[in-house]
Short mmCIF file of N, CA and C in Angstrom, two decimals:
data_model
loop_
_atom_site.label_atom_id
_atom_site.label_comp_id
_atom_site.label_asym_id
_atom_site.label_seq_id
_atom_site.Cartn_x
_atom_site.Cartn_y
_atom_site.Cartn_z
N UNK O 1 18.00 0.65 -8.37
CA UNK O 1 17.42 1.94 -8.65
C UNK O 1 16.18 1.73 -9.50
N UNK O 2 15.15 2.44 -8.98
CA UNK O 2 14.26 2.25 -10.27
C UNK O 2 14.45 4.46 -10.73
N UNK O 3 14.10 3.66 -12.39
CA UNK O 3 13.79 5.07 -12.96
C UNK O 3 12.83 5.60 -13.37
N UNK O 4 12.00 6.21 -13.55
CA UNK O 4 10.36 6.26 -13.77
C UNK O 4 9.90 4.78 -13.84
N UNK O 5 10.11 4.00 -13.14
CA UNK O 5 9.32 2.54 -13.37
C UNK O 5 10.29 1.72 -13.70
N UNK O 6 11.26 1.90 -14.77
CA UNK O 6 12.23 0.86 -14.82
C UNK O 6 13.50 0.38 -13.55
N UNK O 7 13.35 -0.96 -13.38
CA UNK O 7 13.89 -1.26 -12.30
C UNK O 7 15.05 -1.27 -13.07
N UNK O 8 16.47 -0.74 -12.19
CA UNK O 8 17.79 -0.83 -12.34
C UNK O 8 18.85 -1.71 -11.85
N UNK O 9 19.45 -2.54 -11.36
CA UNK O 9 20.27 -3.19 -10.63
C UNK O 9 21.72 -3.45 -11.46
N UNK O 10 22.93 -2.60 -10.48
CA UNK O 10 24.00 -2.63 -10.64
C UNK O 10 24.21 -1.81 -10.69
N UNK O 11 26.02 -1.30 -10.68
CA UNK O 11 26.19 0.38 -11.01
C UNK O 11 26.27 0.08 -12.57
N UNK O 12 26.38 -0.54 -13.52
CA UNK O 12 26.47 -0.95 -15.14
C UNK O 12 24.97 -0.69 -15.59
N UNK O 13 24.00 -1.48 -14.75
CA UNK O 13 22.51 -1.19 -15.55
C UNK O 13 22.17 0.70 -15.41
N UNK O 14 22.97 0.95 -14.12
CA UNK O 14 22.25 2.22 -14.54
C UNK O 14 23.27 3.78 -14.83
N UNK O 15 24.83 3.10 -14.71
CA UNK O 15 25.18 4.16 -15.76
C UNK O 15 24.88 4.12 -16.91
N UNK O 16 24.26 3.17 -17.78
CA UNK O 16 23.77 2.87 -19.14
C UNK O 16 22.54 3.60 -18.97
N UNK O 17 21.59 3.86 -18.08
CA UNK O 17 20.46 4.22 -18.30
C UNK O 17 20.69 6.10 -17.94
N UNK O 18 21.90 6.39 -17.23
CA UNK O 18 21.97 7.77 -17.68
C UNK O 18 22.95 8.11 -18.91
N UNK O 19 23.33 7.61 -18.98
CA UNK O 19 24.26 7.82 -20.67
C UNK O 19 23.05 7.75 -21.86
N UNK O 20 21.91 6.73 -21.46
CA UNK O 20 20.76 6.77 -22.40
C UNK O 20 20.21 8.15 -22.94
N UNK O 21 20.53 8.89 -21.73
CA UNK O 21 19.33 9.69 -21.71
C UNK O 21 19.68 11.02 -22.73
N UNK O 22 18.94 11.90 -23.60
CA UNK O 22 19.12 12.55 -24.20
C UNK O 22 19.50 14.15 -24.20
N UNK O 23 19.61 14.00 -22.86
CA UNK O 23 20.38 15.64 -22.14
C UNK O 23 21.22 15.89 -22.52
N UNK O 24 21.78 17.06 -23.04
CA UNK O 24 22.99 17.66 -22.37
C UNK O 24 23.34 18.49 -21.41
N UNK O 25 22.10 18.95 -21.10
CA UNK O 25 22.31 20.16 -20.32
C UNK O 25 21.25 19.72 -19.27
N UNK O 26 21.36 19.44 -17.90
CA UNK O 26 20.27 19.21 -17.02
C UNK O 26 20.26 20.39 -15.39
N UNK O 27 19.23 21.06 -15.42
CA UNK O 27 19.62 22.13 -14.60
C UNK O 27 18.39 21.58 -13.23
N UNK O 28 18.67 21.74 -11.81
CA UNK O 28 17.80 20.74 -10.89
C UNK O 28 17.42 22.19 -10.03
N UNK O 29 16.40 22.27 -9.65
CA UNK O 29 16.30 23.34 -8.36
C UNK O 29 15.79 22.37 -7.19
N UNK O 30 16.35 22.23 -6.15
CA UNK O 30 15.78 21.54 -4.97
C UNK O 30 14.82 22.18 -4.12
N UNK O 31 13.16 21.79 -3.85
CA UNK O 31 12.14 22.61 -3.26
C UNK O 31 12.16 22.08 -1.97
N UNK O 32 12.13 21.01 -1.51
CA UNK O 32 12.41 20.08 -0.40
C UNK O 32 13.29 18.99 -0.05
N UNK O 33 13.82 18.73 1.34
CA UNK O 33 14.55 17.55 1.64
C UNK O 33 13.85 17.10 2.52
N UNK O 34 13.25 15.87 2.86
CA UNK O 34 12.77 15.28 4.10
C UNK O 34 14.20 14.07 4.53
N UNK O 35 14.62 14.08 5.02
CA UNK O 35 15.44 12.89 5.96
C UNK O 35 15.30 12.46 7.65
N UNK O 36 15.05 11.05 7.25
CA UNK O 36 14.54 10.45 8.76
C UNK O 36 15.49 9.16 8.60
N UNK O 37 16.52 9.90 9.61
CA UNK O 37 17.44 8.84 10.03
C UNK O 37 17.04 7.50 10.68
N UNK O 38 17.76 6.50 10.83
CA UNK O 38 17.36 5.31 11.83
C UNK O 38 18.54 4.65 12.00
N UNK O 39 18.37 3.36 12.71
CA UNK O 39 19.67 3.10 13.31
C UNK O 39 21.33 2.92 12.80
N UNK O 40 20.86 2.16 11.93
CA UNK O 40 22.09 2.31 10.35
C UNK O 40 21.70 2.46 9.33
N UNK O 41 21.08 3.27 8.96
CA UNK O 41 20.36 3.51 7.87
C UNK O 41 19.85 5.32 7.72
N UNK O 42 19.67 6.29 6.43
CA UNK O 42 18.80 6.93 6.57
C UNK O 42 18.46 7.00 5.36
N UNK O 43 16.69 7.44 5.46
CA UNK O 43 15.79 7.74 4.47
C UNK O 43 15.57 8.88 3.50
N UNK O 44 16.01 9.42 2.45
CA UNK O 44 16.05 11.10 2.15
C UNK O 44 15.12 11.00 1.05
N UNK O 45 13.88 12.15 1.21
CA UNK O 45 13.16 12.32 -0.18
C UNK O 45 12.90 13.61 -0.56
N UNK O 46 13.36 13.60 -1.77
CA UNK O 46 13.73 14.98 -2.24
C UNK O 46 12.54 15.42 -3.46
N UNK O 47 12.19 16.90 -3.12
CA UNK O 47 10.85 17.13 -4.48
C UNK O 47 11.70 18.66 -5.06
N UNK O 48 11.53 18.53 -6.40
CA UNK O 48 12.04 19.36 -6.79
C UNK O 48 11.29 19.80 -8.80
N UNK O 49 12.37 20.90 -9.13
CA UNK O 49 12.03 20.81 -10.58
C UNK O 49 13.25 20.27 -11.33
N UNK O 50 12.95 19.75 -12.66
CA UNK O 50 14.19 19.92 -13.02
C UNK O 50 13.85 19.99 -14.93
N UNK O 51 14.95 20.54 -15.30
CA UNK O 51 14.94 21.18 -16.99
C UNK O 51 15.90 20.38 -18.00
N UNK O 52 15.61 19.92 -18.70
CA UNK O 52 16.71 19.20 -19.47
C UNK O 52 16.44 19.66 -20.89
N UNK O 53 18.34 20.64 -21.07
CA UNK O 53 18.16 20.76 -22.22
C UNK O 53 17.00 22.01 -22.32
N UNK O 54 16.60 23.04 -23.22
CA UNK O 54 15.54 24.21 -23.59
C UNK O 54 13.76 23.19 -23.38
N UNK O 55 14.19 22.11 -22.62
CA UNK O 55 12.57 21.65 -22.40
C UNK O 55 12.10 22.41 -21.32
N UNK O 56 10.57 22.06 -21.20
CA UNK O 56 9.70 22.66 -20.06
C UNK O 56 10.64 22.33 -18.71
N UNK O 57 10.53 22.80 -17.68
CA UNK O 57 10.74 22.60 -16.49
C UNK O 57 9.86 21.26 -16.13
N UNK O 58 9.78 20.42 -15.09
CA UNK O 58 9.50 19.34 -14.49
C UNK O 58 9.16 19.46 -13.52
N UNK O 59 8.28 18.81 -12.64
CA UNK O 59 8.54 18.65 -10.97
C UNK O 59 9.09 17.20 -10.93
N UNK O 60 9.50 17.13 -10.09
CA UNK O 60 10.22 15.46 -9.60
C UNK O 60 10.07 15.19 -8.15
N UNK O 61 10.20 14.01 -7.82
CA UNK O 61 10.84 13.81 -6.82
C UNK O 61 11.78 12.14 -6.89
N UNK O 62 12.51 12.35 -5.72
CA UNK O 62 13.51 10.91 -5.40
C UNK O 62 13.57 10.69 -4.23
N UNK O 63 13.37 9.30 -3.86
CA UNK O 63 13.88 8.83 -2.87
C UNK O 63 15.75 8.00 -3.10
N UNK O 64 16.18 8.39 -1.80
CA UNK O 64 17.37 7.67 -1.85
C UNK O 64 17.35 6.18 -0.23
N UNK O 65 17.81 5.51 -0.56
CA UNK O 65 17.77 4.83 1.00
C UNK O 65 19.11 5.03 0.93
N UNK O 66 20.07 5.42 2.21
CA UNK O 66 21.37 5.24 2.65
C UNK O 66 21.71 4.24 3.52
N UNK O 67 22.63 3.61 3.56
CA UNK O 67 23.15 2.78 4.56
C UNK O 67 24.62 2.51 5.10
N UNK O 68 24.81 2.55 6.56
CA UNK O 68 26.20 2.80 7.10
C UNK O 68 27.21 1.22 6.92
N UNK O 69 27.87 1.73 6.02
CA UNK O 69 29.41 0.21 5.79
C UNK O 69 30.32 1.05 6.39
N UNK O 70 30.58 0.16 7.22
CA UNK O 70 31.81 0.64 7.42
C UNK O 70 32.47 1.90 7.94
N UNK O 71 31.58 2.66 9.06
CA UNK O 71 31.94 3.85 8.94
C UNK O 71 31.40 5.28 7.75
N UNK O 72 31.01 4.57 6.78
CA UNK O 72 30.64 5.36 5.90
C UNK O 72 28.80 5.28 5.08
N UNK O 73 28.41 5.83 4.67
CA UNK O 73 27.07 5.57 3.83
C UNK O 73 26.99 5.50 2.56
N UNK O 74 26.43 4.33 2.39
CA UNK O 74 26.38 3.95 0.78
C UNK O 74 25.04 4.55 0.33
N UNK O 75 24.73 4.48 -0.78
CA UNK O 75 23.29 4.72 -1.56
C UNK O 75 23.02 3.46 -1.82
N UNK O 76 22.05 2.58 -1.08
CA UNK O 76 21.74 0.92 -1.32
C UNK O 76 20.48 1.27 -2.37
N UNK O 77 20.08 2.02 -2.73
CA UNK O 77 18.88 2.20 -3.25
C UNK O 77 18.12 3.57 -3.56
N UNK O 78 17.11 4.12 -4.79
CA UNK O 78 17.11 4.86 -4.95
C UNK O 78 15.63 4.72 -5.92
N UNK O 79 14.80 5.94 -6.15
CA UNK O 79 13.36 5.83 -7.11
C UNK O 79 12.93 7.22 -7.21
N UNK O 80 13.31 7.37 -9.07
CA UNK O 80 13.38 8.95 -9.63
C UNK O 80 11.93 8.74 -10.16
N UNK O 81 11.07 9.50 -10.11
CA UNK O 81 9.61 10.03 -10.62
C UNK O 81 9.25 11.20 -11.15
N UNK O 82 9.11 11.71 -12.30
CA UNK O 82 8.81 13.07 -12.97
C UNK O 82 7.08 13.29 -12.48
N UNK O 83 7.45 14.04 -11.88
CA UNK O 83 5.65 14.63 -11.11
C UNK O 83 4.51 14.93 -12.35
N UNK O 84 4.40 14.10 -13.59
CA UNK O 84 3.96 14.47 -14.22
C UNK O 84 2.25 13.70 -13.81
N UNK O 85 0.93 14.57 -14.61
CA UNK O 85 0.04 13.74 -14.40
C UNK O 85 -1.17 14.20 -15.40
N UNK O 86 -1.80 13.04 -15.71
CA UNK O 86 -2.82 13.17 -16.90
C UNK O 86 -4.02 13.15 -16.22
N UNK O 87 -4.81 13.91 -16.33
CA UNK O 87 -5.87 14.51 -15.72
C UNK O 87 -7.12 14.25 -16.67
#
């Protein structure tokens, strides 16, 4: 997983990196889904806002990559970005 830039690897590196985080309260509105399946695999990227806690609202987006084990789809991968930008 990367998280704004920090690369993640494991499910340990990055339940630590959401337990890090200083929310308690995180509220998400979803504005878009794009998903483009492929043969065992699909692609989903999601843009949205999101609020943590009485802060400003956010834009975001994430990509997830999925992939089929077994009958089922894992999350092999994933990259969270706060739409922020200095002008």
């Amino acid at each position: 997983m990367t998280y704004e830039g920090d690369v993640l690897v494991g499910q340990d590196k990055i339940g630590e990196k959401f337990l890090s985080l200083p929310a308690n309260k995180i509220q998400v509105g979803i504005t878009n889904v794009d998903v483009h399946p492929n043969e065992n695999s699909v692609l989903i990227f999601v843009c949205g806002q999101v609020q943590c806690d009485e802060d400003q609202v956010l834009p975001f987006c994430e990509v997830f990559f999925l992939r089929k084990f077994n009958h089922c789809f894992l999350i092999t991968d994933s990259m969270f970005r706060l739409g922020l930008h200095n002008f």
